[in-house]
Amino acid sequence: GVQRVLFRSGLKNNYALVGQGSVYMVFDITNLSQPQLLYDTTLPGDIVQIKIVDSLLLVEVGGSIRIYRSSNLFPLVQIGEFPSNDAWVDMSVSDSMLYTVANYSGVYAINISDPANPQYRMQFPGAEFSYSISSQGRYVYYGPGEGPQFRKLMILRYRSDSTFVWKDVW
């Protein structure tokens, strides 16, 4: 089945970007009742996430986040990549920082101000399941998805010295 779907509206066209297994597909959804497949290609692993942030298209696939130009949804033009040993469950971008969350590994901060050379900055350890992450400015919000801490919200503030300050909010 479809793992992630992202819709992007442009000035001239509308597109749906779909990852199904290792296949990346672009559909023209100008007519929502009859989407047209414009492009498909196989990537080197299952597609976990697809996000568009400004001029970047971020695709988590095969144990890494691949960075493409969002101006070229097809064919893909890769400009960078950040490998990982963890399976990230969600990602968010704010102020040229990519924040990812992985079960049992916590939150990672990756500087993507130069998307061709993403740089690892910091990991905030975690020991629980997390399903989503959001960021605004240097603030990162996420929470455990299971267990007695289910209703807890973690707020992290990424600092210029590449550290996190955190607090729990109920």
Tab-separated table of C-alpha atoms in Angstrom:
chain	number	residue	atom	x	y	z
A	1	GLY	CA	0.000	0.000	0.000
A	2	VAL	CA	0.857	3.651	-0.154
A	3	GLN	CA	3.158	4.638	2.692
A	4	ARG	CA	3.141	8.448	2.440
A	5	VAL	CA	1.334	10.939	0.245
A	6	LEU	CA	2.210	14.604	-0.135
A	7	PHE	CA	0.307	17.127	-2.210
A	8	ARG	CA	2.014	20.163	-3.675
A	9	SER	CA	0.288	22.974	-5.504
A	10	GLY	CA	2.181	25.008	-8.041
A	11	LEU	CA	1.199	28.090	-9.996
A	12	LYS	CA	0.519	26.134	-13.188
A	13	ASN	CA	0.076	22.528	-12.097
A	14	ASN	CA	-0.897	20.388	-9.134
A	15	TYR	CA	1.088	17.314	-8.216
A	16	ALA	CA	0.749	14.386	-5.818
A	17	LEU	CA	4.038	12.743	-4.835
A	18	VAL	CA	3.605	9.135	-3.786
A	19	GLY	CA	6.019	6.583	-2.385
A	20	GLN	CA	4.835	3.014	-2.728
A	21	GLY	CA	7.487	0.548	-1.637
A	22	SER	CA	10.602	1.668	-3.506
A	23	VAL	CA	8.675	3.399	-6.317
A	24	TYR	CA	8.496	7.205	-6.387
A	25	MET	CA	5.581	8.471	-8.483
A	26	VAL	CA	4.370	11.907	-9.551
A	27	PHE	CA	0.708	12.366	-10.462
A	28	ASP	CA	-0.894	15.389	-12.080
A	29	ILE	CA	-3.998	16.015	-9.970
A	30	THR	CA	-5.326	19.034	-11.851
A	31	ASN	CA	-8.473	16.945	-12.306
A	32	LEU	CA	-8.843	15.352	-8.856
A	33	SER	CA	-11.234	12.683	-10.141
A	34	GLN	CA	-8.760	11.495	-12.789
A	35	PRO	CA	-5.127	11.779	-11.623
A	36	GLN	CA	-2.584	11.191	-14.368
A	37	LEU	CA	0.719	9.405	-13.703
A	38	LEU	CA	3.483	11.636	-15.058
A	39	TYR	CA	6.592	9.888	-13.789
A	40	ASP	CA	7.777	6.899	-11.801
A	41	THR	CA	11.178	5.597	-10.842
A	42	THR	CA	12.558	2.991	-8.477
A	43	LEU	CA	14.721	4.172	-5.600
A	44	PRO	CA	17.220	1.956	-3.692
A	45	GLY	CA	14.909	1.023	-0.810
A	46	ASP	CA	11.447	1.573	0.584
A	47	ILE	CA	10.266	5.170	0.695
A	48	VAL	CA	9.351	6.077	4.253
A	49	GLN	CA	8.656	9.811	3.906
A	50	ILE	CA	8.342	12.554	1.319
A	51	LYS	CA	8.431	16.242	2.285
A	52	ILE	CA	8.764	19.463	0.315
A	53	VAL	CA	10.306	22.410	2.125
A	54	ASP	CA	10.936	25.569	0.109
A	55	SER	CA	13.284	24.621	-2.746
A	56	LEU	CA	14.015	21.146	-1.371
A	57	LEU	CA	12.342	17.769	-1.790
A	58	LEU	CA	13.329	15.418	1.051
A	59	VAL	CA	12.827	11.678	0.610
A	60	GLU	CA	13.675	9.170	3.315
A	61	VAL	CA	14.635	5.998	1.489
A	62	GLY	CA	16.956	3.059	2.065
A	63	GLY	CA	18.341	4.260	5.399
A	64	SER	CA	19.080	7.819	4.335
A	65	ILE	CA	17.453	11.133	3.585
A	66	ARG	CA	18.034	12.109	-0.019
A	67	ILE	CA	17.819	15.777	-0.871
A	68	TYR	CA	16.490	16.781	-4.290
A	69	ARG	CA	15.516	20.075	-5.892
A	70	SER	CA	11.775	20.620	-5.531
A	71	SER	CA	11.738	22.592	-8.784
A	72	ASN	CA	12.356	19.230	-10.533
A	73	LEU	CA	9.802	16.773	-9.190
A	74	PHE	CA	10.647	14.623	-12.205
A	75	PRO	CA	13.135	13.570	-13.201
A	76	LEU	CA	14.695	13.771	-9.761
A	77	VAL	CA	17.833	15.900	-9.408
A	78	GLN	CA	19.681	14.788	-6.274
A	79	ILE	CA	21.827	17.433	-4.621
A	80	GLY	CA	22.676	15.799	-1.286
A	81	GLU	CA	22.196	12.872	1.060
A	82	PHE	CA	22.399	12.188	4.782
A	83	PRO	CA	22.848	8.519	5.785
A	84	SER	CA	21.600	7.041	9.052
A	85	ASN	CA	21.635	3.803	10.987
A	86	ASP	CA	18.249	4.677	12.508
A	87	ALA	CA	14.826	4.405	10.917
A	88	TRP	CA	13.389	7.892	11.267
A	89	VAL	CA	9.642	8.053	11.703
A	90	ASP	CA	9.182	11.753	10.909
A	91	MET	CA	11.088	14.890	9.997
A	92	SER	CA	10.591	18.653	10.105
A	93	VAL	CA	12.618	21.559	8.694
A	94	SER	CA	13.004	25.017	10.212
A	95	ASP	CA	15.698	27.680	9.824
A	96	SER	CA	17.942	25.473	7.631
A	97	MET	CA	17.837	22.714	10.227
A	98	LEU	CA	16.399	19.278	9.561
A	99	TYR	CA	15.028	17.657	12.709
A	100	THR	CA	14.244	13.946	12.626
A	101	VAL	CA	12.817	11.621	15.242
A	102	ALA	CA	13.537	7.896	15.508
A	103	ASN	CA	12.125	5.350	17.936
A	104	TYR	CA	14.514	4.730	20.840
A	105	SER	CA	17.086	7.129	19.347
A	106	GLY	CA	15.372	10.456	19.898
A	107	VAL	CA	15.763	13.649	17.888
A	108	TYR	CA	18.571	14.446	15.470
A	109	ALA	CA	19.545	17.952	14.355
A	110	ILE	CA	21.076	18.160	10.863
A	111	ASN	CA	22.177	21.429	9.285
A	112	ILE	CA	21.008	21.611	5.650
A	113	SER	CA	21.971	25.231	4.935
A	114	ASP	CA	24.233	23.666	2.284
A	115	PRO	CA	21.936	20.880	1.012
A	116	ALA	CA	24.774	19.296	-0.970
A	117	ASN	CA	26.654	18.727	2.305
A	118	PRO	CA	24.230	18.151	5.197
A	119	GLN	CA	26.018	18.211	8.552
A	120	TYR	CA	25.065	16.270	11.691
A	121	ARG	CA	24.896	18.644	14.657
A	122	MET	CA	23.329	16.912	17.660
A	123	GLN	CA	21.241	14.010	18.917
A	124	PHE	CA	18.816	14.347	21.818
A	125	PRO	CA	18.432	10.789	23.152
A	126	GLY	CA	15.033	9.184	23.486
A	127	ALA	CA	13.878	5.829	24.783
A	128	GLU	CA	10.273	5.690	23.648
A	129	PHE	CA	8.195	5.421	20.524
A	130	SER	CA	7.541	8.705	18.748
A	131	TYR	CA	5.356	9.172	15.709
A	132	SER	CA	5.733	12.790	14.699
A	133	ILE	CA	7.849	15.893	15.093
A	134	SER	CA	7.262	19.549	14.344
A	135	SER	CA	9.508	22.583	14.488
A	136	GLN	CA	9.229	26.353	14.418
A	137	GLY	CA	12.360	28.449	14.476
A	138	ARG	CA	14.746	26.721	16.874
A	139	TYR	CA	11.933	24.992	18.797
A	140	VAL	CA	11.200	21.307	18.242
A	141	TYR	CA	8.039	19.586	19.486
A	142	TYR	CA	7.525	15.844	19.785
A	143	GLY	CA	6.036	13.321	22.152
A	144	PRO	CA	6.060	9.662	23.026
A	145	GLY	CA	3.384	7.738	21.175
A	146	GLU	CA	2.809	4.840	23.584
A	147	GLY	CA	2.889	3.898	27.239
A	148	PRO	CA	2.306	5.907	30.422
A	149	GLN	CA	4.003	9.000	28.939
A	150	PHE	CA	1.527	9.133	26.020
A	151	ARG	CA	0.187	12.590	26.857
A	152	LYS	CA	3.590	14.173	27.453
A	153	LEU	CA	4.898	16.767	24.995
A	154	MET	CA	8.645	17.348	24.753
A	155	ILE	CA	9.820	20.822	23.795
A	156	LEU	CA	13.430	21.146	22.696
A	157	ARG	CA	15.225	24.361	21.859
A	158	TYR	CA	18.197	23.949	19.571
A	159	ARG	CA	20.974	26.333	20.560
A	160	SER	CA	23.705	27.873	18.442
A	161	ASP	CA	26.333	25.792	20.282
A	162	SER	CA	24.670	22.626	18.809
A	163	THR	CA	23.023	21.544	22.048
A	164	PHE	CA	19.407	21.115	23.086
A	165	VAL	CA	17.609	22.552	26.097
A	166	TRP	CA	14.440	20.623	26.900
A	167	LYS	CA	11.352	20.522	29.064
A	168	ASP	CA	8.275	18.332	29.432
A	169	VAL	CA	4.833	19.810	29.031
A	170	TRP	CA	1.712	17.959	30.093
